[in-house]
Short mmCIF file of C-alpha atoms in Angstrom, two decimals:
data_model
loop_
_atom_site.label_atom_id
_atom_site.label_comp_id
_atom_site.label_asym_id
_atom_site.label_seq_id
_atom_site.Cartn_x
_atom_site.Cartn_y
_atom_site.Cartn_z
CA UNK K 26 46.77 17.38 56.98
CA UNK K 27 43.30 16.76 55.39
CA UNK K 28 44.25 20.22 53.18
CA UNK K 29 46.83 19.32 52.56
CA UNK K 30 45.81 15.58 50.92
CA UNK K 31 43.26 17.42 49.28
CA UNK K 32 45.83 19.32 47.22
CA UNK K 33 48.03 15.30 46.96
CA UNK K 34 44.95 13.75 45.63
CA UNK K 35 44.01 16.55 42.98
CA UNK K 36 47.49 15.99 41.37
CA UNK K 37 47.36 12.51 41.91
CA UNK K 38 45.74 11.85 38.36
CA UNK K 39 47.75 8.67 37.11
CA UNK K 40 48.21 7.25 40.36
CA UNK K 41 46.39 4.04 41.09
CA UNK K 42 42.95 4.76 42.37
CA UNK K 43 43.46 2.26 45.56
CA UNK K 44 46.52 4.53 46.68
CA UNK K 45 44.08 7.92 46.53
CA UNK K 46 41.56 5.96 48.82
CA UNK K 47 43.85 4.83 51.32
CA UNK K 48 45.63 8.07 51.61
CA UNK K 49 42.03 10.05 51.48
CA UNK K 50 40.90 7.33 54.53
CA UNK K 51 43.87 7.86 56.41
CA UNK K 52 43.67 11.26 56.16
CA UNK K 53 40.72 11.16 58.22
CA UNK K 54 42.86 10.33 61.34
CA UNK K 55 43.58 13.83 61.89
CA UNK K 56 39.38 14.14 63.17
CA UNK K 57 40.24 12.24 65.95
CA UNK K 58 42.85 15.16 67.14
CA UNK K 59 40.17 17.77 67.28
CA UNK K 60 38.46 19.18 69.70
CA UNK K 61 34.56 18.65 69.00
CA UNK K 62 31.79 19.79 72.25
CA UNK K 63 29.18 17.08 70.74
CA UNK K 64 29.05 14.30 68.74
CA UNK K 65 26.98 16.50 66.21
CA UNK K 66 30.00 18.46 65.88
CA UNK K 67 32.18 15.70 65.00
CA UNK K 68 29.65 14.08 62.56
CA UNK K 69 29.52 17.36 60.76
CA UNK K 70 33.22 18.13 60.70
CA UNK K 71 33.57 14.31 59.33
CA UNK K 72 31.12 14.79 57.15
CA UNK K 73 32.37 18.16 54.96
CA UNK K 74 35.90 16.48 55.03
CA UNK K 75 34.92 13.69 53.87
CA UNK K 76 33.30 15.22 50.91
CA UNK K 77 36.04 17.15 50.03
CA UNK K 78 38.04 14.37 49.82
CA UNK K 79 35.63 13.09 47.29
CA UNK K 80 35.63 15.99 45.11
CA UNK K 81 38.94 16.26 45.19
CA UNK K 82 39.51 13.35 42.65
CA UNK K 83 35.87 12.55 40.99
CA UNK K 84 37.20 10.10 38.62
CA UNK K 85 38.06 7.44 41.12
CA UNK K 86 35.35 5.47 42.33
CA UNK K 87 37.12 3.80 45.04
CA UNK K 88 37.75 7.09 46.60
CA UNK K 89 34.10 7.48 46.45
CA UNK K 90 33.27 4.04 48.07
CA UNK K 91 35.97 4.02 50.66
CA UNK K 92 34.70 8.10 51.68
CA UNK K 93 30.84 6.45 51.33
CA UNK K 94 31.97 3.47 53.72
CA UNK K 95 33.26 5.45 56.22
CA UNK K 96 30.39 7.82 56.28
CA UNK K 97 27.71 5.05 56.76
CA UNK K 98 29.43 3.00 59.59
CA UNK K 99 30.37 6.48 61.43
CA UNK K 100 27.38 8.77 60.89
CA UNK K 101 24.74 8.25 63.69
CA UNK K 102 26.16 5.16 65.40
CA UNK K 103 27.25 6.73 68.71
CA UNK K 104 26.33 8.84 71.31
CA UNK K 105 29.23 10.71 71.95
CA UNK K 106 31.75 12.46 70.07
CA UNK K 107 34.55 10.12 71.97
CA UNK K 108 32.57 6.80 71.11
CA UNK K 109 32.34 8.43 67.59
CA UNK K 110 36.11 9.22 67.33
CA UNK K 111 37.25 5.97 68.44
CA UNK K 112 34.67 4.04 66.14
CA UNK K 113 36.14 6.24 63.26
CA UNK K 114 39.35 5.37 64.35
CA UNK K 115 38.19 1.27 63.56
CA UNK K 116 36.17 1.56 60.59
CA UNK K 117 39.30 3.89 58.91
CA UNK K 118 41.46 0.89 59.72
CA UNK K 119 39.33 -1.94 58.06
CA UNK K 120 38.39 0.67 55.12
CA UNK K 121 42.27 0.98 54.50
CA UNK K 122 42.46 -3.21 54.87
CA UNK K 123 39.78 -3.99 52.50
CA UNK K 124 41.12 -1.55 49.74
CA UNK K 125 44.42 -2.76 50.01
CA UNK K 126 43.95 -6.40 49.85
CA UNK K 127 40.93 -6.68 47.57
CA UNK K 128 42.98 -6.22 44.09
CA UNK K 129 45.06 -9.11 45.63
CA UNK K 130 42.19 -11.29 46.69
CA UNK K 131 40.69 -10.27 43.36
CA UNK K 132 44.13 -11.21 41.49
CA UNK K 133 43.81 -14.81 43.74
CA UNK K 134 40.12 -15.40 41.94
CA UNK K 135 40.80 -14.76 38.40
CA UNK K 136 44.67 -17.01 38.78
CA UNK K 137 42.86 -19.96 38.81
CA UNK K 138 40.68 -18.90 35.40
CA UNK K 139 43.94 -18.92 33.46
CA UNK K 140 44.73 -22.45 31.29
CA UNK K 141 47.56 -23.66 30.81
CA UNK K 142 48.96 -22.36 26.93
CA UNK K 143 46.59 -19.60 27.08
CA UNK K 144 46.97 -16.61 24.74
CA UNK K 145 45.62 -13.73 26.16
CA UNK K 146 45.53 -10.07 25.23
CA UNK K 147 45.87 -6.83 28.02
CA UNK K 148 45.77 -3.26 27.66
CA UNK K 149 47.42 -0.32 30.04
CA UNK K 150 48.91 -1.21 33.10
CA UNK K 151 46.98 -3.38 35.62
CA UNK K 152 48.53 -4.43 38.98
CA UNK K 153 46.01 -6.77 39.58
CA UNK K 154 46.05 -8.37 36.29
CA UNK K 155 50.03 -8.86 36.67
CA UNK K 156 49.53 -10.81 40.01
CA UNK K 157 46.73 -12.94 38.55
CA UNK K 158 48.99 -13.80 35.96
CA UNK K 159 51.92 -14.46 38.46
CA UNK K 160 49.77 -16.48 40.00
CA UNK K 161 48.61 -18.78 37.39
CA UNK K 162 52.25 -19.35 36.30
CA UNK K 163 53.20 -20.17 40.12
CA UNK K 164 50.43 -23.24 39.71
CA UNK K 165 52.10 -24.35 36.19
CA UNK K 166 50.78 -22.82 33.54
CA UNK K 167 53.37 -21.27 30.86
CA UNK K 168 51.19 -18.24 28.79
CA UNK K 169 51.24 -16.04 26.23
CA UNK K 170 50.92 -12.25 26.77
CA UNK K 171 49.34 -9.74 24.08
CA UNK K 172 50.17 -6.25 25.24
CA UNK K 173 48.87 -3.39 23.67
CA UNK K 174 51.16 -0.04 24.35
CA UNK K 175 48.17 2.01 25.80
CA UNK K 176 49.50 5.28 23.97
CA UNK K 177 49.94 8.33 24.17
CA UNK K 178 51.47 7.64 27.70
CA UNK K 179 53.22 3.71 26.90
CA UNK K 180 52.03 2.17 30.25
CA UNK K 181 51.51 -0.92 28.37
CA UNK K 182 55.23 -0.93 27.88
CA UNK K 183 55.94 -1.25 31.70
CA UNK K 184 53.57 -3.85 31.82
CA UNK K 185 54.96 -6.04 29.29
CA UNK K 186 58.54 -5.11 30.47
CA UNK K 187 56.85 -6.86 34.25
CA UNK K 188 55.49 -9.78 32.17
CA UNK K 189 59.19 -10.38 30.80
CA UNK K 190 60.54 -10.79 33.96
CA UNK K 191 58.21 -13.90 34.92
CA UNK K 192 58.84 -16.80 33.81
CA UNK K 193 56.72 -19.14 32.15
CA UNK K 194 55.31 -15.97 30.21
CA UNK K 195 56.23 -14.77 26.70
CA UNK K 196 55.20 -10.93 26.31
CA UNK K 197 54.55 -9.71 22.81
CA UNK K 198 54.17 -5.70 22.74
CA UNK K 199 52.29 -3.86 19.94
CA UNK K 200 50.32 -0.84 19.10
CA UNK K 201 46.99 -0.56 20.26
CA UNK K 202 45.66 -0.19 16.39
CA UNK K 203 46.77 -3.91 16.17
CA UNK K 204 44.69 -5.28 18.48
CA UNK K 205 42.46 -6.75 16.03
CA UNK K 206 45.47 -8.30 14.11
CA UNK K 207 46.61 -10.53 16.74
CA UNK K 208 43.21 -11.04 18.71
CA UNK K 209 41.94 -13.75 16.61
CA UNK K 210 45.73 -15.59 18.28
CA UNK K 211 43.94 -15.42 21.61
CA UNK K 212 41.90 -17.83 23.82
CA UNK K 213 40.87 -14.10 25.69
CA UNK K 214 41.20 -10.62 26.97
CA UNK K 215 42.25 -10.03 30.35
CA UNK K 216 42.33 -6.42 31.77
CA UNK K 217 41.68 -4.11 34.76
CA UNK K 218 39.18 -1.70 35.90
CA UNK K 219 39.86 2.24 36.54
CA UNK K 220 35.69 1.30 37.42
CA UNK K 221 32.49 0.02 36.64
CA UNK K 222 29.52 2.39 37.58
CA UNK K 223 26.13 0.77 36.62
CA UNK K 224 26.66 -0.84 33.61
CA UNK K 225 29.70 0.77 32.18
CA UNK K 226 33.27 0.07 32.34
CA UNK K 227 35.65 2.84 32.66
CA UNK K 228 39.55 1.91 31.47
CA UNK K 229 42.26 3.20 29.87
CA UNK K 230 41.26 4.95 26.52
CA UNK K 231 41.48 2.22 24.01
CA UNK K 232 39.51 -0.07 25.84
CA UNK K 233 36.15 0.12 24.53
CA UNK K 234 37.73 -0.84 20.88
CA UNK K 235 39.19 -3.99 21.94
CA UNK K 236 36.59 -5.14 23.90
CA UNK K 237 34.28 -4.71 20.83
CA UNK K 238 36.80 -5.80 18.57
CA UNK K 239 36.78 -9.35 20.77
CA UNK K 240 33.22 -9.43 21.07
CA UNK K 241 32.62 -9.49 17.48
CA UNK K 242 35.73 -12.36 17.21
CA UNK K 243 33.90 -14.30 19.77
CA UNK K 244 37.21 -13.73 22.42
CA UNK K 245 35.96 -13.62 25.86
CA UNK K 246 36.87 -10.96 27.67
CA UNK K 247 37.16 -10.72 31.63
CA UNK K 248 37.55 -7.72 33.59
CA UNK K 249 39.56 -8.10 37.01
CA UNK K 250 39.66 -5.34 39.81
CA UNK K 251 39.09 -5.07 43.38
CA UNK K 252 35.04 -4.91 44.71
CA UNK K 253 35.58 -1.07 45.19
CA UNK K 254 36.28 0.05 42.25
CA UNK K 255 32.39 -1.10 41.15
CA UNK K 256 29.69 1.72 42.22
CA UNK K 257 25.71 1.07 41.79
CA UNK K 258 24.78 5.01 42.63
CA UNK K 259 25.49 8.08 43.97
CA UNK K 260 28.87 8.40 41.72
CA UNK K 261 29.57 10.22 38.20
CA UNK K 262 32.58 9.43 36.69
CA UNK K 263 34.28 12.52 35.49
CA UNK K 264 36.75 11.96 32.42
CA UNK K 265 40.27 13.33 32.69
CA UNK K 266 40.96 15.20 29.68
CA UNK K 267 44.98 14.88 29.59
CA UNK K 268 47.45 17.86 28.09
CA UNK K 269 47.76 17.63 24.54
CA UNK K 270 51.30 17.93 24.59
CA UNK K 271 51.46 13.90 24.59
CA UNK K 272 49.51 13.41 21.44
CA UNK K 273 51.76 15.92 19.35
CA UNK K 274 55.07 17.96 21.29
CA UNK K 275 54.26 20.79 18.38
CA UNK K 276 51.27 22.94 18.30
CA UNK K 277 49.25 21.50 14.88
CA UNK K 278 47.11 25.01 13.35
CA UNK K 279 43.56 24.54 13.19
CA UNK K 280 43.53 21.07 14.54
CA UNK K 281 41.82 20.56 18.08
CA UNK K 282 43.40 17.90 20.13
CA UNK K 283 41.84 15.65 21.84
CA UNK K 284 43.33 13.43 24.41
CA UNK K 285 41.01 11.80 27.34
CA UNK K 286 42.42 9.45 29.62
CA UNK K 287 39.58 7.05 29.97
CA UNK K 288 36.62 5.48 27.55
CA UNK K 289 32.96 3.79 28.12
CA UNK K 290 32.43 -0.01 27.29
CA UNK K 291 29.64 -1.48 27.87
CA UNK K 292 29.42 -3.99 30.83
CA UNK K 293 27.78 -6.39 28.36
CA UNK K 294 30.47 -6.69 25.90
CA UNK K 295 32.21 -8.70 28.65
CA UNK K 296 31.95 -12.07 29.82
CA UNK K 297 32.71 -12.32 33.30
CA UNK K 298 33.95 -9.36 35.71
CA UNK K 299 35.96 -10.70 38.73
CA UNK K 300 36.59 -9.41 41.80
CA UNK K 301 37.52 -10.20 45.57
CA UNK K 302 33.83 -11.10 46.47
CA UNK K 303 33.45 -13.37 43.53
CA UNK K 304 33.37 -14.37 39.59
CA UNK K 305 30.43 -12.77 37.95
CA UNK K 306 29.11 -13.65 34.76
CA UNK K 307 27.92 -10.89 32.45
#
């Protein structure tokens, strides 16, 4: 089974990162089926699966917190490989909790920060941004929705095709080199978090220019994701360089594609990063 997710998670590359860590976590499970003489045993065993999990997508930091997590609540708590098993068996359980309802506590925090007649500006496709905006329009406020298309995939298009189908909110769609056209419209930028190790953002390619762009107009900018998605140490983000088949279906001679799924923006450039423990100010 673990194998087996191993192989899931390394072709899991546009999936969002929250579903890699609960199916890496759950994985787990299949520890506590093994036969393991000491509780050494087992702590090794959990150990090199859990790490292969890990490598097995690096650019997810959630993956790397929830594998971290279990790993430091597990490791060298009990005194038998039973008593280890079964506290594996709990921890695995509240890992899986707290990843899956952290974008939506997150998405409860950042509904309230929404006005009512806001403008505000997205990029990609962010879950928790589209419940934080549900949200806000469930207490009465009608918005305005900038959505940049996020090419060369278009996953801003299914995002503004979601915002359409709320009411209260009018979704405008446009390329992502008109960002700085329309952001001087907006009272801010709203978007997600692939995730924030030290004091970098990583996002959907395309970020980093908007988020300078606004900081130059003076547009704050407020980054929403789920508390596990943010690492302090221990993690290196590793860019996924994507085929370059989506940037041009025809071979171009002599020209070197280039088409990586993420970019770097500085924490800085934002003005408040919320998440399910809290709204911090940058």
């Amino acid at each position: 089974m673990i194998d087996e997710t191993i192989a899931e998670i390394q072709e899991m590359q546009t999936h969002s990162s929250s579903v890699v860590a609960v199916k890496a976590t759950r994985a787990l499970s299949e520890l506590l089926d093994r036969d393991h003489a000491t509780v050494e045993e087992f702590e090794r065993d959990l150990e090199r699966n859990a790490s292969a999990l890990k490598r097995a997508n690096p650019s997810h930091a959630s993956l790397f917190n929830a594998m971290q997590t279990v790993l430091v609540n597990v490791i060298d708590r009990k005194d038998t490989a039973e008593e280890s098993k079964a506290l594996l068996e709990e921890v695995t359980d509240r890992v899986v909790e707290d990843v899956r309802q952290g974008k939506s506590r997150a998405a409860r925090r950042a509904a309230p920060t929404f006005e009512d007649g806001d403008a505000f500006l997205t990029h990609d496709f962010s879950s928790t941004v589209l419940e934080a905006v549900e949200g806000a329009v469930d207490d009465g406020a009608d918005l305005t929705a900038y959505v940049t298309e996020a090419r060369p995939r278009y996953l801003g298009r299914k995002c503004a095709r979601q915002l359409a189908g709320i009411d209260g909110v009018e979704p405008h769609l446009l390329v992502d080199g008109a960002a700085g056209s329309f952001l001087a419209e907006c009272d801010r930028v709203v978007i997600g978090m692939d995730c924030i190790v030290d004091d970098t953002l990583y996002n959907r390619v395309g970020t980093y220019p908007i988020v300078a762009t606004a900081a130059h107009l003076d547009v704050p900018v407020t980054v929403v994701g789920s508390a596990a998605k943010i690492v302090d140490s221990g993690f290196v983000f590793e860019n996924e360089i994507r085929p370059p088949g989506e940037i041009s279906l025809e071979p171009i001679e002599d020209v070197v594609i280039e088409n990586p799924a993420y970019d770097a923006t500085p924490v800085e450039l934002a003005d408040e990063v919320i998440t399910d423990n809290g709204v911090q100010s940058v």
